[in-house]
XYZ file of C-alpha atoms in Angstrom:
552
model
C 119.328 127.133 171.559
C 121.059 130.192 169.819
C 123.946 131.970 171.683
C 122.723 134.638 173.980
C 122.139 137.956 172.884
C 125.109 140.067 174.243
C 124.101 143.320 172.167
C 124.082 146.289 174.449
C 120.956 148.418 175.032
C 120.603 151.018 172.361
C 123.058 149.438 170.066
C 122.175 148.499 166.401
C 121.550 144.804 166.045
C 124.502 142.995 164.899
C 126.131 142.764 162.197
C 125.304 146.427 162.657
C 126.370 147.838 159.305
C 126.805 151.807 159.535
C 123.551 152.235 157.879
C 121.657 149.807 160.089
C 118.058 150.821 160.842
C 117.583 148.802 164.051
C 118.093 149.175 167.878
C 118.145 146.720 170.566
C 115.752 148.021 173.198
C 116.774 145.630 175.996
C 114.515 144.100 178.472
C 110.999 144.848 179.653
C 111.853 147.571 181.977
C 112.818 149.471 178.788
C 109.163 148.674 177.204
C 107.935 150.198 180.278
C 109.875 153.296 180.280
C 109.466 153.734 176.446
C 105.808 153.595 176.628
C 105.368 156.288 179.601
C 107.957 158.589 177.773
C 109.718 157.737 174.372
C 111.630 161.115 174.555
C 113.302 160.059 177.526
C 114.659 156.850 176.127
C 115.365 157.511 172.343
C 118.083 160.101 173.055
C 119.973 157.083 174.622
C 119.876 154.992 171.953
C 123.246 155.049 170.053
C 121.615 153.775 166.653
C 117.928 154.056 166.109
C 114.970 153.327 163.469
C 115.594 156.321 160.992
C 112.557 157.983 161.719
C 112.781 157.916 165.413
C 116.018 159.739 165.450
C 118.038 161.094 162.929
C 121.327 159.001 161.797
C 124.642 160.200 163.506
C 125.618 161.448 159.908
C 122.739 163.291 159.489
C 123.091 165.120 162.671
C 126.760 165.989 161.645
C 125.612 167.378 158.389
C 123.091 169.708 160.108
C 125.511 170.540 162.456
C 128.125 171.481 159.565
C 125.193 173.538 158.055
C 124.550 175.616 161.214
C 128.196 176.466 161.562
C 128.508 177.165 157.897
C 125.687 179.565 157.915
C 126.785 181.309 161.301
C 123.550 180.287 163.253
C 123.499 180.935 166.815
C 124.029 177.939 169.173
C 120.393 178.188 170.173
C 119.246 177.276 166.368
C 118.565 173.730 164.840
C 117.605 172.414 161.368
C 116.180 169.452 159.620
C 117.588 168.552 156.271
C 115.715 167.596 152.759
C 116.407 167.062 149.289
C 113.614 168.738 147.926
C 112.100 172.285 148.187
C 108.661 170.436 148.423
C 109.276 168.447 151.578
C 111.133 171.212 153.204
C 108.150 173.580 152.567
C 105.870 171.100 153.884
C 107.945 170.877 157.122
C 107.520 174.429 157.440
C 103.878 174.385 156.924
C 103.532 171.578 159.474
C 105.543 173.514 161.983
C 103.878 176.788 162.053
C 100.304 175.653 161.769
C 98.033 176.117 164.592
C 97.344 172.352 164.905
C 100.782 172.182 166.760
C 99.076 173.928 169.669
C 99.281 170.849 171.658
C 99.583 172.181 175.344
C 102.441 171.340 177.644
C 104.454 174.193 176.402
C 104.296 172.965 172.840
C 103.266 175.878 170.454
C 103.481 176.341 166.565
C 106.982 177.978 165.403
C 106.319 181.745 164.911
C 106.254 182.080 161.134
C 109.162 184.846 161.421
C 111.412 182.443 163.274
C 111.508 179.538 160.794
C 113.277 179.713 157.266
C 114.315 177.410 154.319
C 117.912 177.667 152.832
C 119.162 176.079 149.949
C 122.690 174.549 150.075
C 124.836 172.263 148.178
C 127.810 169.996 148.776
C 128.067 166.912 146.925
C 124.064 167.416 146.124
C 121.863 170.335 146.322
C 119.480 170.157 149.521
C 117.553 172.082 151.769
C 117.627 173.230 155.597
C 114.803 174.212 157.653
C 116.067 176.250 160.214
C 114.329 177.088 163.657
C 114.880 178.165 167.250
C 116.278 174.968 169.269
C 113.573 175.364 171.741
C 110.896 174.166 169.126
C 112.631 171.016 168.313
C 110.030 168.910 169.893
C 107.421 170.470 167.538
C 109.193 170.515 164.440
C 110.686 167.020 165.007
C 107.109 165.629 164.315
C 107.561 166.246 160.779
C 110.681 163.996 160.646
C 109.072 161.425 162.567
C 105.842 160.733 160.578
C 106.084 161.589 156.798
C 109.931 160.122 156.552
C 110.468 162.706 154.099
C 114.144 163.707 155.413
C 117.676 163.047 153.987
C 118.720 159.680 154.491
C 122.119 158.412 156.260
C 123.531 157.747 152.840
C 122.983 161.131 151.583
C 124.544 162.829 154.887
C 127.562 160.419 154.483
C 128.253 161.276 150.841
C 127.811 165.028 151.414
C 129.890 165.010 154.616
C 132.772 164.036 152.619
C 132.416 167.146 150.240
C 131.813 169.666 152.958
C 134.569 171.641 151.256
C 132.318 172.330 148.681
C 129.285 173.555 150.652
C 128.019 176.694 148.868
C 126.427 179.777 150.283
C 122.663 179.562 151.009
C 119.761 181.504 149.428
C 116.984 182.093 152.380
C 113.235 182.085 151.889
C 111.148 183.125 155.035
C 107.761 183.723 155.722
C 105.158 182.374 153.321
C 105.127 178.543 152.961
C 105.061 178.265 148.975
C 106.648 176.436 146.245
C 109.484 178.561 144.747
C 109.122 179.119 140.998
C 111.826 177.434 139.354
C 112.935 174.838 141.973
C 115.854 172.516 140.914
C 114.572 169.207 141.787
C 116.907 166.644 142.911
C 118.290 164.254 139.878
C 117.731 161.023 141.982
C 116.613 159.120 139.094
C 119.647 156.838 137.744
C 120.028 153.245 136.618
C 119.550 151.595 139.754
C 116.122 153.547 140.342
C 115.060 152.166 136.979
C 116.182 148.612 137.932
C 114.055 148.888 141.294
C 110.973 149.751 139.219
C 111.410 147.361 136.672
C 112.113 144.733 139.551
C 108.952 145.823 141.228
C 106.749 145.281 138.097
C 108.215 141.846 137.495
C 107.304 140.654 140.920
C 103.732 142.259 140.557
C 103.468 140.148 137.372
C 104.853 136.921 138.559
C 102.052 134.055 139.108
C 99.228 136.701 138.556
C 95.989 135.722 139.813
C 94.436 136.845 136.515
C 96.988 136.639 133.578
C 94.709 138.861 131.471
C 94.755 141.658 134.059
C 96.529 144.879 132.796
C 99.685 145.327 135.120
C 101.677 148.514 135.835
C 104.722 149.260 134.109
C 107.899 150.831 135.045
C 106.547 154.435 134.726
C 103.849 153.679 136.975
C 106.276 152.991 139.889
C 107.284 155.914 142.152
C 109.981 155.682 144.636
C 110.080 157.526 147.963
C 112.753 157.989 150.753
C 110.822 155.974 153.227
C 107.742 153.619 153.585
C 105.914 156.245 155.204
C 106.661 158.776 152.688
C 105.162 156.531 150.047
C 101.873 156.842 152.050
C 102.285 160.444 153.107
C 103.340 162.003 149.629
C 100.314 160.355 147.829
C 97.945 161.421 150.520
C 99.182 164.964 150.088
C 98.962 164.601 146.181
C 95.335 163.642 146.538
C 94.278 166.424 149.172
C 95.998 168.791 146.614
C 93.568 167.894 143.920
C 90.440 167.481 145.991
C 90.367 168.270 149.920
C 88.387 165.926 152.045
C 88.129 163.106 154.614
C 90.241 160.398 154.536
C 89.029 156.723 155.780
C 91.477 154.477 157.399
C 89.915 150.889 157.364
C 90.936 148.494 160.080
C 94.163 148.945 162.039
C 97.389 150.184 160.782
C 101.054 151.108 161.869
C 101.057 153.946 164.465
C 102.576 156.623 162.137
C 99.869 156.039 159.327
C 97.247 157.029 161.925
C 99.289 159.994 162.960
C 99.662 160.939 159.281
C 96.276 161.067 158.517
C 95.229 162.886 161.611
C 97.844 165.628 161.404
C 97.674 166.294 157.684
C 94.339 167.158 156.021
C 91.007 167.973 157.196
C 90.782 164.869 159.375
C 89.877 160.965 159.147
C 87.473 158.613 159.830
C 88.787 155.238 161.213
C 87.112 152.113 161.124
C 89.286 150.289 163.364
C 88.147 146.785 163.314
C 88.279 146.187 159.602
C 85.460 143.663 160.223
C 82.227 142.865 157.904
C 80.394 145.216 160.354
C 83.038 147.866 159.845
C 82.103 147.259 156.109
C 78.260 148.036 156.741
C 79.342 151.082 158.675
C 81.485 152.263 156.068
C 79.064 152.006 153.544
C 76.544 153.709 155.717
C 79.269 156.674 156.312
C 80.175 156.929 152.514
C 76.517 157.171 151.806
C 75.865 159.669 154.254
C 78.741 161.848 153.215
C 77.496 161.766 149.684
C 74.191 162.706 150.598
C 75.458 165.801 152.473
C 77.753 166.667 149.476
C 80.747 166.226 151.450
C 83.708 164.405 149.581
C 85.605 161.283 150.881
C 88.844 161.505 148.921
C 90.589 157.944 149.914
C 90.293 154.915 151.774
C 93.600 153.202 153.122
C 94.020 149.846 154.516
C 96.570 147.532 155.226
C 96.899 144.058 153.768
C 97.111 142.493 156.629
C 97.019 144.936 159.180
C 99.668 145.763 161.807
C 100.061 144.440 164.503
C 97.296 141.663 164.908
C 97.237 140.782 161.200
C 93.767 141.055 160.712
C 92.793 140.853 156.778
C 90.314 142.992 155.400
C 87.880 142.386 152.591
C 89.672 144.223 150.125
C 87.384 142.867 147.343
C 84.283 144.590 149.182
C 86.446 147.627 149.711
C 87.013 147.833 145.798
C 83.467 147.645 145.127
C 82.662 150.478 147.790
C 85.640 152.867 146.181
C 84.220 152.288 142.835
C 80.590 152.883 143.747
C 81.477 156.280 145.839
C 84.408 156.990 143.517
C 87.009 157.143 146.296
C 90.495 156.292 145.730
C 91.557 153.041 147.460
C 95.063 152.780 148.762
C 96.382 149.343 149.746
C 99.723 149.113 152.035
C 100.715 145.264 151.087
C 104.211 145.655 153.071
C 103.519 142.770 155.572
C 102.043 140.327 153.207
C 104.504 141.269 150.261
C 104.464 140.905 146.701
C 105.691 137.215 146.711
C 102.937 135.964 148.498
C 99.841 137.881 147.453
C 98.431 139.584 144.270
C 96.258 142.458 145.395
C 97.387 145.032 142.577
C 94.003 144.682 140.587
C 92.155 145.683 144.019
C 94.056 148.812 144.404
C 94.185 152.186 142.812
C 97.667 152.888 144.764
C 99.532 150.168 146.050
C 102.075 151.035 148.661
C 104.905 149.305 150.095
C 107.817 149.973 152.482
C 110.693 148.617 150.463
C 112.829 148.913 153.870
C 111.202 145.663 154.980
C 111.300 142.264 153.273
C 112.115 143.608 149.735
C 115.471 145.153 151.095
C 115.655 142.516 153.620
C 118.834 143.623 155.372
C 117.916 146.262 157.649
C 120.228 148.728 156.277
C 118.484 150.957 153.820
C 115.186 152.646 153.632
C 112.809 153.534 150.890
C 109.187 152.988 149.727
C 107.248 152.701 146.710
C 103.576 153.490 145.395
C 102.375 152.066 142.289
C 99.314 153.278 140.283
C 97.097 150.462 138.762
C 96.785 151.454 135.242
C 93.379 149.477 135.142
C 91.960 151.457 137.714
C 89.045 153.670 136.853
C 90.780 156.447 138.726
C 94.045 156.074 136.840
C 93.642 158.937 134.276
C 92.925 160.995 137.419
C 95.930 159.938 139.535
C 98.631 159.589 136.648
C 98.743 163.502 135.924
C 98.680 164.191 139.723
C 101.702 162.116 140.425
C 103.397 163.283 137.331
C 102.848 166.864 138.452
C 103.525 166.448 142.394
C 106.278 163.741 142.392
C 109.768 164.716 143.369
C 112.142 161.973 143.039
C 113.822 161.976 146.530
C 114.959 158.553 147.258
C 119.039 158.898 147.117
C 121.201 157.372 144.546
C 123.168 155.551 147.139
C 120.132 154.059 149.009
C 118.597 152.942 145.543
C 121.819 151.086 144.678
C 121.766 149.439 148.140
C 118.232 148.187 147.683
C 119.250 147.112 144.292
C 121.542 144.897 145.482
C 120.155 143.645 148.540
C 116.460 142.677 146.468
C 118.110 140.411 144.386
C 117.464 137.313 146.687
C 113.836 138.768 147.620
C 112.237 135.425 146.540
C 114.513 133.094 148.382
C 114.646 135.073 151.538
C 110.733 135.371 151.253
C 110.600 131.405 151.192
C 112.751 131.261 154.596
C 110.703 134.116 156.277
C 107.478 132.497 155.566
C 108.463 129.081 156.742
C 110.053 130.529 159.924
C 107.012 132.221 160.814
C 104.786 129.368 160.001
C 106.835 126.954 162.390
C 106.786 129.544 165.362
C 103.188 130.175 164.789
C 102.183 126.520 164.591
C 104.167 125.964 167.850
C 102.555 128.640 169.635
C 99.360 127.881 168.569
C 99.617 124.499 169.992
C 100.656 126.014 173.450
C 97.636 128.257 173.110
C 95.304 125.402 173.079
C 96.910 123.920 176.234
C 95.125 125.619 179.328
C 98.370 125.228 181.453
C 100.308 127.391 179.028
C 100.518 131.073 179.553
C 100.152 131.676 175.762
C 96.797 132.511 175.312
C 96.538 133.362 171.716
C 98.719 133.798 168.403
C 97.754 136.298 165.532
C 98.571 135.388 162.218
C 96.838 135.265 158.775
C 96.846 131.275 158.597
C 94.797 130.939 161.848
C 93.130 134.148 162.050
C 89.386 134.161 161.378
C 90.048 136.619 158.483
C 92.458 134.231 156.946
C 89.946 133.611 154.137
C 90.531 137.277 152.630
C 94.353 136.462 152.625
C 94.064 133.197 150.839
C 91.805 134.815 148.374
C 94.781 136.739 146.701
C 97.752 134.429 147.411
C 99.820 133.992 144.380
C 99.545 130.374 142.592
C 102.332 127.976 143.485
C 105.108 127.997 141.013
C 108.337 125.689 140.678
C 110.184 128.514 142.213
C 108.066 129.720 145.103
C 105.145 128.527 147.227
C 103.112 131.635 148.830
C 103.098 131.974 152.459
C 101.838 134.070 155.026
C 104.666 136.679 155.701
C 107.040 136.986 158.385
C 105.137 138.927 160.937
C 102.875 137.608 163.763
C 101.759 138.371 167.241
C 101.678 136.318 170.355
C 99.461 136.874 173.351
C 100.113 136.052 176.926
C 97.750 135.573 180.010
C 98.846 138.783 181.738
C 101.767 141.410 182.274
C 103.616 139.293 184.634
C 103.603 136.405 182.173
C 104.403 138.815 179.276
C 107.429 140.101 181.054
C 108.882 136.646 181.594
C 108.189 135.668 178.077
C 109.857 138.547 176.652
C 112.584 138.900 178.902
C 113.430 135.028 178.522
C 113.032 135.144 174.756
C 116.561 135.040 173.145
C 116.236 137.247 170.092
C 116.778 141.138 169.910
C 113.939 143.506 171.023
C 113.553 146.084 168.169
C 111.044 147.658 165.892
C 111.377 146.681 162.207
C 110.389 143.575 160.363
C 111.759 141.650 157.330
C 115.161 141.424 158.647
C 117.528 138.607 158.346
C 117.210 138.185 162.402
C 113.979 137.611 164.565
C 113.054 140.669 166.295
C 110.321 141.010 169.167
C 108.449 144.197 169.762
C 105.945 144.866 172.570
C 103.863 147.051 170.124
C 101.001 147.898 172.271
C 102.928 148.819 175.466
C 105.536 150.955 173.389
C 103.055 152.630 171.218
C 99.854 152.969 173.261
C 100.602 152.756 177.083
C 99.172 156.129 177.646
C 95.892 155.267 175.919
C 95.407 151.442 176.665
C 91.443 151.771 176.665
C 91.744 153.211 173.312
C 93.914 150.365 172.008
C 91.792 147.677 173.840
C 88.893 148.354 171.901
C 90.692 147.465 168.710
C 92.103 144.080 170.228
C 95.234 145.707 171.072
C 96.556 144.655 174.420
C 99.818 145.252 176.320
C 100.228 141.301 176.805
C 100.990 140.988 173.044
C 104.172 140.750 171.577
C 104.875 141.298 167.795
C 107.518 138.967 166.452
C 109.273 139.529 162.965
C 110.871 136.069 162.319
C 114.337 136.074 160.607
C 116.244 133.571 158.455
C 117.619 131.553 161.284
C 117.699 127.923 161.526
C 114.176 127.102 162.351
C 114.866 124.239 164.867
C 116.943 126.826 166.989
C 114.344 129.290 166.502
C 111.609 126.733 168.210
C 114.005 125.971 171.151
C 114.392 129.757 171.901
C 110.814 130.160 171.845
C 110.190 127.028 173.997
C 112.711 128.516 176.638
C 110.656 131.852 176.678
C 107.278 129.922 176.882
C 108.384 127.819 179.912
C 109.608 131.097 181.683
C 106.364 132.303 181.344
C 104.589 129.184 182.234
C 106.817 128.667 185.436
C 105.127 132.540 186.473
C 101.773 131.487 185.429
C 102.042 127.971 187.703
C 103.573 129.857 190.494
C 100.399 131.795 191.012
C 98.454 128.467 190.976
């Protein structure tokens, strides 16, 4: 067994660098509390996933801004590196859609403003009354377009240079002559070229036209790499968005809150494909536009793999943009570029790999029928917001991406094989494991696995979910599992997250219709010794088994 976890609740997972993106959530009791009211738990985190709660350096910089401009104690602010994002935050906050009841109302437009500042770098602050913090914070947690902890750290060291602001109030519009951030240095170019090199490595079709570095767009977070292209497309042609299959919770929120609405085909099954085709046919017949189909490959958290080849056919037939999020499978393992119009990836996960930096990428497929439409759109609306220090950190960390992916794949596969053997034992409290190698939809994953080379054998990624008999055995398994409990994946350490309970405890019937159950624990395998991990999981399985046997 590994050494017992001693990290305190709310602390970053060791080695806990200053810019850690993890938080140890502790035992099952915290899961219950978080699911019931996350806003009562997150403030007690000393560290957090960046979109959960602004990093302490960001809070310090925001407070310095408020002090500098002489705002009253009852004011608050969010910080952005571009006026585009600041104005989007403002538009979100004043929208009538924020009229959510329970005392939550949109911010009156007269009480919110955008100011421009500069210390080491230029940036923007959205200023609003503190009482509206829960409303405005929704823009921080979903689009992921705020400043990073490294940006805040760098600018805190130059507060003596903080310059007087210019205020823009009232209307939400792009200022003429906006000075865009100049975050596009040598490290950004290396990252773009490295991403292209992995997309080109061991292709399924060597004759396929591949993206070049100029087709790679870098964003401050993985969610921003979805949210921003979504906004670009809406800017060109407003219309409904389709989400095919389940997806990370914030992706659902982004499509729900930004735009005219979305249609969800949450199972990602063959039956859903037929329903999607009927839906697209009806929308076309009624003269209504469907602007994009988005899909995860495979889907979070049950790792169902959609039939993206058929989605590609439907997107072409109905002239719809197809966006594919390949974060979980990862470029090393699969080649899905040719199926996508836009390929989006959270670089925060296995590409960066060390849980200490956040970023995302969107890659345009030059062979796409929609490339000539999308390329000018991206060139017109894209703002380079990935901070230079974050780009530098990810460039360093991603140098060993392939070798780390080998280990992540192997550890996940070993754990899945063990847990699957338990699931086939009627006496075990483990009743199912969800992973592309054993899921019924796995054939769709295998179809796009890259060929094996001398340096790399593709696998099925680091993420899987294990399902227990009931809540009592789930609690026993979770509390006995000697790994850190945290959101995140692709880290050097193994993480367990009670995804459904933390995300959908208030709406379990809705989640259940898509196969999401509170008895499922999502696991992100890390880089630890495989045999030690297996022993740790065996202890947890046995603890759950004792609870089950005790009821017999």
